[in-house]
Amino acid sequence: MNTITDIFSHPVLNGQVLQDLEAVPEPRSRYIIAMTPRSGSTYLCDVIKNTRRLGKPQEILGAIAVANRIGKNMPGRTPDEYLRNGIRVSRTANNVSGLKASWFQFENFTQAMADLRYLNGFKFVYLTRRDLAAQAVSLYRATSSEVFHSHVAHSETALAKLEALDYDYQAIKYWYEHIVAQEKGWQRYFYERRIYPYCLSYEDIEDDILTVLKRLAVYIDVDPNNILLPSAPSTIQKLRDGRSREWAQRFQNQLGLSLAH
């Protein structure tokens, strides 16, 4: 059984929150950040939220997120209703809303939906990372140590595990292929439905986040002149270090050699 379908088989809901959300109008503009893991999506969403003009995109389609939110601020008797209410919760005052999802989260969730026509009202922001080797190394380190983000307090055990982690070509290759599979999933989805997303990379965000935000604003029909960077810097910082760069180069060299043979 689909995990999402199973969650909605016996949902425990907050009836008052559900009733209140039913009175909230649909956002006039809504979008999905179609991301791959370790592509800068958490940082991007934090900056987007702090503009107060581009919605408050959250990762709400994964099974763990659904299970945690369905009984709290995003109730829904079905996946379709949950998604509509999640979009309502994620609105900013100018009636714009967004969410983010990996391909596997999106695929699993939408397979459980009854009416996919609601998805036609979304625009898509396709977020990837040009340096796949660095992305795979980052994902390997995060999944092996459970140290994913800098703004979260981690246990000494997790930090020690990250520090003690050794280079592992096969493990990094596994996550490399995982990322590529997600890219292919999104690309196939866009191609089959003739969707032309706003394409964005981790490197674009690093180079000029304000330009990224203004282009996003134009894409989702928000005045870009009203988009300013928050005065306070984001609490989310990169976890990259010299070892990550060394491993990425080493992996890229080994991968190139294996493909050549």
Tab-separated table of C-alpha atoms in Angstrom:
chain	number	residue	atom	x	y	z
A	1	MET	CA	0.000	0.000	0.000
A	2	ASN	CA	1.128	3.558	-0.725
A	3	THR	CA	2.420	5.078	2.548
A	4	ILE	CA	0.419	8.260	1.991
A	5	THR	CA	-2.784	6.288	1.374
A	6	ASP	CA	-2.168	4.393	4.599
A	7	ILE	CA	-1.796	7.638	6.595
A	8	PHE	CA	-5.162	8.888	5.338
A	9	SER	CA	-6.971	5.617	6.019
A	10	HIS	CA	-7.590	6.661	9.663
A	11	PRO	CA	-6.638	10.349	10.006
A	12	VAL	CA	-6.902	11.995	13.419
A	13	LEU	CA	-7.875	15.592	12.664
A	14	ASN	CA	-8.350	18.862	14.486
A	15	GLY	CA	-11.912	19.625	13.445
A	16	GLN	CA	-11.796	23.300	14.362
A	17	VAL	CA	-8.634	23.928	12.340
A	18	LEU	CA	-10.162	22.049	9.402
A	19	GLN	CA	-13.297	24.183	9.567
A	20	ASP	CA	-11.273	27.401	9.807
A	21	LEU	CA	-9.138	26.487	6.798
A	22	GLU	CA	-12.168	25.712	4.665
A	23	ALA	CA	-13.090	29.399	4.949
A	24	VAL	CA	-9.667	30.550	3.694
A	25	PRO	CA	-9.648	31.379	-0.050
A	26	GLU	CA	-7.333	29.669	-2.517
A	27	PRO	CA	-4.083	31.576	-3.139
A	28	ARG	CA	-4.105	33.525	-6.397
A	29	SER	CA	-0.634	32.157	-7.234
A	30	ARG	CA	0.909	28.885	-6.105
A	31	TYR	CA	4.086	27.033	-6.994
A	32	ILE	CA	6.139	23.944	-6.205
A	33	ILE	CA	9.908	23.971	-5.752
A	34	ALA	CA	10.765	20.712	-7.517
A	35	MET	CA	14.094	20.031	-5.882
A	36	THR	CA	16.776	17.416	-5.556
A	37	PRO	CA	18.368	16.835	-2.121
A	38	ARG	CA	21.301	19.022	-1.028
A	39	SER	CA	20.552	21.620	-3.697
A	40	GLY	CA	20.117	24.567	-1.311
A	41	SER	CA	16.339	24.253	-0.966
A	42	THR	CA	16.247	24.784	2.810
A	43	TYR	CA	18.251	28.003	2.561
A	44	LEU	CA	16.226	29.192	-0.433
A	45	CYS	CA	12.903	28.580	1.311
A	46	ASP	CA	14.112	30.392	4.430
A	47	VAL	CA	15.032	33.488	2.411
A	48	ILE	CA	11.783	33.275	0.398
A	49	LYS	CA	9.723	33.150	3.590
A	50	ASN	CA	11.514	36.180	4.996
A	51	THR	CA	10.662	38.332	1.968
A	52	ARG	CA	7.008	38.053	3.108
A	53	ARG	CA	5.920	38.298	-0.543
A	54	LEU	CA	6.610	34.906	-2.098
A	55	GLY	CA	4.736	32.468	0.108
A	56	LYS	CA	6.134	30.288	2.890
A	57	PRO	CA	7.249	27.120	1.106
A	58	GLN	CA	7.659	24.074	3.311
A	59	GLU	CA	8.400	20.396	2.698
A	60	ILE	CA	4.916	18.980	3.319
A	61	LEU	CA	4.449	16.033	0.923
A	62	GLY	CA	6.813	13.476	2.450
A	63	ALA	CA	5.237	10.719	4.547
A	64	ILE	CA	6.849	11.888	7.805
A	65	ALA	CA	5.754	15.491	7.212
A	66	VAL	CA	2.191	14.422	6.400
A	67	ALA	CA	1.968	12.235	9.499
A	68	ASN	CA	3.258	15.080	11.699
A	69	ARG	CA	1.129	17.866	10.216
A	70	ILE	CA	-2.197	16.198	9.516
A	71	GLY	CA	-3.249	16.307	13.180
A	72	LYS	CA	-1.964	19.842	13.720
A	73	ASN	CA	-2.053	22.814	11.369
A	74	MET	CA	-2.655	21.016	8.038
A	75	PRO	CA	-5.630	18.702	8.512
A	76	GLY	CA	-7.153	16.843	5.596
A	77	ARG	CA	-9.474	13.885	5.239
A	78	THR	CA	-7.832	12.979	1.922
A	79	PRO	CA	-4.481	13.734	0.282
A	80	ASP	CA	-6.263	16.215	-2.004
A	81	GLU	CA	-7.777	18.120	0.920
A	82	TYR	CA	-4.503	18.041	2.841
A	83	LEU	CA	-2.648	19.580	-0.109
A	84	ARG	CA	-5.228	22.352	-0.515
A	85	ASN	CA	-5.062	23.158	3.185
A	86	GLY	CA	-1.269	23.011	3.199
A	87	ILE	CA	-1.241	25.596	0.427
A	88	ARG	CA	-3.638	27.792	2.405
A	89	VAL	CA	-1.428	27.612	5.492
A	90	SER	CA	1.641	28.506	3.415
A	91	ARG	CA	0.210	31.785	2.064
A	92	THR	CA	1.691	35.228	2.552
A	93	ALA	CA	-0.504	38.311	2.939
A	94	ASN	CA	-0.416	39.009	-0.817
A	95	ASN	CA	-2.150	35.649	-1.420
A	96	VAL	CA	0.865	33.743	-2.801
A	97	SER	CA	1.769	30.246	-1.665
A	98	GLY	CA	4.400	27.610	-2.318
A	99	LEU	CA	5.779	24.272	-1.199
A	100	LYS	CA	8.854	22.200	-1.919
A	101	ALA	CA	9.222	18.505	-2.666
A	102	SER	CA	11.734	15.995	-3.922
A	103	TRP	CA	10.691	13.862	-6.881
A	104	PHE	CA	10.131	10.732	-4.780
A	105	GLN	CA	7.977	12.663	-2.282
A	106	PHE	CA	5.932	14.236	-5.078
A	107	GLU	CA	5.485	10.978	-6.972
A	108	ASN	CA	4.408	9.033	-3.889
A	109	PHE	CA	1.983	11.735	-2.741
A	110	THR	CA	0.353	12.377	-6.107
A	111	GLN	CA	-0.176	8.652	-6.677
A	112	ALA	CA	-2.475	8.770	-3.633
A	113	MET	CA	-4.495	11.755	-4.890
A	114	ALA	CA	-7.974	11.278	-6.374
A	115	ASP	CA	-8.026	14.310	-8.670
A	116	LEU	CA	-4.759	15.450	-10.231
A	117	ARG	CA	-6.365	18.412	-11.996
A	118	TYR	CA	-5.604	20.579	-8.959
A	119	LEU	CA	-1.909	20.312	-9.862
A	120	ASN	CA	-2.589	22.185	-13.110
A	121	GLY	CA	-2.783	25.421	-11.135
A	122	PHE	CA	0.820	25.164	-9.903
A	123	LYS	CA	3.914	26.649	-11.471
A	124	PHE	CA	7.158	24.750	-10.978
A	125	VAL	CA	10.600	25.897	-9.894
A	126	TYR	CA	13.130	23.221	-10.861
A	127	LEU	CA	16.025	23.376	-8.395
A	128	THR	CA	19.150	21.291	-9.040
A	129	ARG	CA	22.895	21.492	-8.488
A	130	ARG	CA	25.374	21.650	-11.348
A	131	ASP	CA	28.161	20.004	-9.331
A	132	LEU	CA	26.666	16.533	-8.930
A	133	ALA	CA	29.813	15.141	-7.327
A	134	ALA	CA	29.695	17.740	-4.543
A	135	GLN	CA	25.957	17.148	-4.160
A	136	ALA	CA	26.438	13.389	-3.806
A	137	VAL	CA	29.218	13.867	-1.230
A	138	SER	CA	27.008	16.262	0.738
A	139	LEU	CA	24.120	13.793	0.716
A	140	TYR	CA	26.397	10.918	1.743
A	141	ARG	CA	27.755	12.906	4.688
A	142	ALA	CA	24.310	14.077	5.801
A	143	THR	CA	22.589	10.690	5.601
A	144	SER	CA	25.511	8.890	7.263
A	145	SER	CA	25.726	11.265	10.226
A	146	GLU	CA	22.168	12.716	10.347
A	147	VAL	CA	23.732	16.185	10.368
A	148	PHE	CA	21.685	17.883	7.649
A	149	HIS	CA	21.432	21.570	8.559
A	150	SER	CA	23.520	24.126	10.408
A	151	HIS	CA	20.564	25.796	12.169
A	152	VAL	CA	19.609	22.599	14.016
A	153	ALA	CA	21.268	21.603	17.296
A	154	HIS	CA	22.951	18.233	16.833
A	155	SER	CA	24.031	15.732	19.445
A	156	GLU	CA	27.702	15.220	20.192
A	157	THR	CA	27.301	11.689	18.866
A	158	ALA	CA	26.063	12.914	15.476
A	159	LEU	CA	28.823	15.509	15.188
A	160	ALA	CA	31.449	12.938	16.145
A	161	LYS	CA	30.030	10.565	13.538
A	162	LEU	CA	30.335	13.269	10.884
A	163	GLU	CA	33.921	14.010	11.887
A	164	ALA	CA	34.890	10.326	11.850
A	165	LEU	CA	33.250	9.591	8.501
A	166	ASP	CA	35.580	8.126	5.866
A	167	TYR	CA	35.504	8.486	2.108
A	168	ASP	CA	33.429	5.673	0.540
A	169	TYR	CA	33.203	5.599	-3.246
A	170	GLN	CA	30.397	3.043	-3.451
A	171	ALA	CA	28.247	4.860	-0.886
A	172	ILE	CA	28.735	8.205	-2.625
A	173	LYS	CA	27.955	6.590	-5.985
A	174	TYR	CA	24.707	5.238	-4.535
A	175	TRP	CA	23.614	8.767	-3.597
A	176	TYR	CA	24.870	10.126	-6.915
A	177	GLU	CA	22.569	7.698	-8.736
A	178	HIS	CA	19.755	8.578	-6.315
A	179	ILE	CA	20.079	12.254	-7.294
A	180	VAL	CA	20.225	11.459	-11.011
A	181	ALA	CA	17.074	9.335	-10.693
A	182	GLN	CA	15.267	12.277	-9.111
A	183	GLU	CA	16.392	14.613	-11.882
A	184	LYS	CA	15.135	12.160	-14.505
A	185	GLY	CA	11.812	11.836	-12.668
A	186	TRP	CA	11.209	15.583	-12.659
A	187	GLN	CA	12.366	15.996	-16.246
A	188	ARG	CA	10.061	13.229	-17.443
A	189	TYR	CA	7.134	14.777	-15.554
A	190	PHE	CA	7.763	18.197	-17.097
A	191	TYR	CA	8.210	16.769	-20.605
A	192	GLU	CA	5.072	14.643	-20.541
A	193	ARG	CA	2.927	17.584	-19.354
A	194	ARG	CA	4.645	20.300	-21.409
A	195	ILE	CA	5.606	22.185	-18.268
A	196	TYR	CA	8.251	24.890	-18.635
A	197	PRO	CA	9.619	25.438	-15.115
A	198	TYR	CA	11.752	28.246	-13.793
A	199	CYS	CA	15.119	26.449	-13.779
A	200	LEU	CA	17.403	27.301	-10.900
A	201	SER	CA	20.612	25.886	-9.466
A	202	TYR	CA	22.428	25.787	-6.147
A	203	GLU	CA	25.185	27.750	-7.840
A	204	ASP	CA	22.729	30.469	-8.947
A	205	ILE	CA	21.652	30.897	-5.329
A	206	GLU	CA	25.296	31.157	-4.233
A	207	ASP	CA	26.089	33.729	-6.907
A	208	ASP	CA	23.178	36.153	-6.544
A	209	ILE	CA	20.233	35.296	-4.308
A	210	LEU	CA	18.465	38.630	-4.883
A	211	THR	CA	18.360	38.109	-8.657
A	212	VAL	CA	17.027	34.597	-8.041
A	213	LEU	CA	14.224	35.997	-5.877
A	214	LYS	CA	13.287	38.740	-8.324
A	215	ARG	CA	13.118	36.277	-11.219
A	216	LEU	CA	10.978	33.981	-9.102
A	217	ALA	CA	8.692	36.933	-8.362
A	218	VAL	CA	8.204	37.636	-12.073
A	219	TYR	CA	7.562	33.945	-12.749
A	220	ILE	CA	4.793	33.703	-10.133
A	221	ASP	CA	3.277	37.111	-10.940
A	222	VAL	CA	4.598	39.186	-8.045
A	223	ASP	CA	6.068	42.673	-8.509
A	224	PRO	CA	9.872	42.143	-8.348
A	225	ASN	CA	10.367	45.740	-7.202
A	226	ASN	CA	8.807	44.768	-3.872
A	227	ILE	CA	11.337	42.001	-3.244
A	228	LEU	CA	14.139	42.895	-0.840
A	229	LEU	CA	16.630	40.753	1.005
A	230	PRO	CA	15.864	40.428	4.731
A	231	SER	CA	18.018	42.685	6.886
A	232	ALA	CA	18.997	39.777	9.141
A	233	PRO	CA	21.051	37.007	7.476
A	234	SER	CA	19.649	33.498	7.305
A	235	THR	CA	20.574	31.208	10.179
A	236	ILE	CA	21.059	28.404	7.637
A	237	GLN	CA	24.681	28.156	6.543
A	238	LYS	CA	26.622	25.659	4.426
A	239	LEU	CA	28.207	22.637	6.057
A	240	ARG	CA	30.839	22.382	3.338
A	241	ASP	CA	34.535	22.128	4.266
A	242	GLY	CA	37.852	21.277	2.681
A	243	ARG	CA	37.261	17.567	3.103
A	244	SER	CA	34.014	17.760	1.129
A	245	ARG	CA	35.770	19.492	-1.761
A	246	GLU	CA	38.563	16.916	-1.716
A	247	TRP	CA	36.089	14.015	-1.698
A	248	ALA	CA	34.032	15.533	-4.512
A	249	GLN	CA	37.111	15.807	-6.731
A	250	ARG	CA	38.209	12.291	-5.802
A	251	PHE	CA	34.767	10.877	-6.544
A	252	GLN	CA	34.534	12.703	-9.860
A	253	ASN	CA	37.900	11.288	-10.919
A	254	GLN	CA	36.939	7.739	-9.927
A	255	LEU	CA	33.536	8.009	-11.580
A	256	GLY	CA	35.129	9.245	-14.781
A	257	LEU	CA	37.526	6.320	-14.782
A	258	SER	CA	34.736	3.780	-14.182
A	259	LEU	CA	32.616	5.234	-16.994
A	260	ALA	CA	35.591	5.200	-19.351
A	261	HIS	CA	35.922	1.471	-18.833
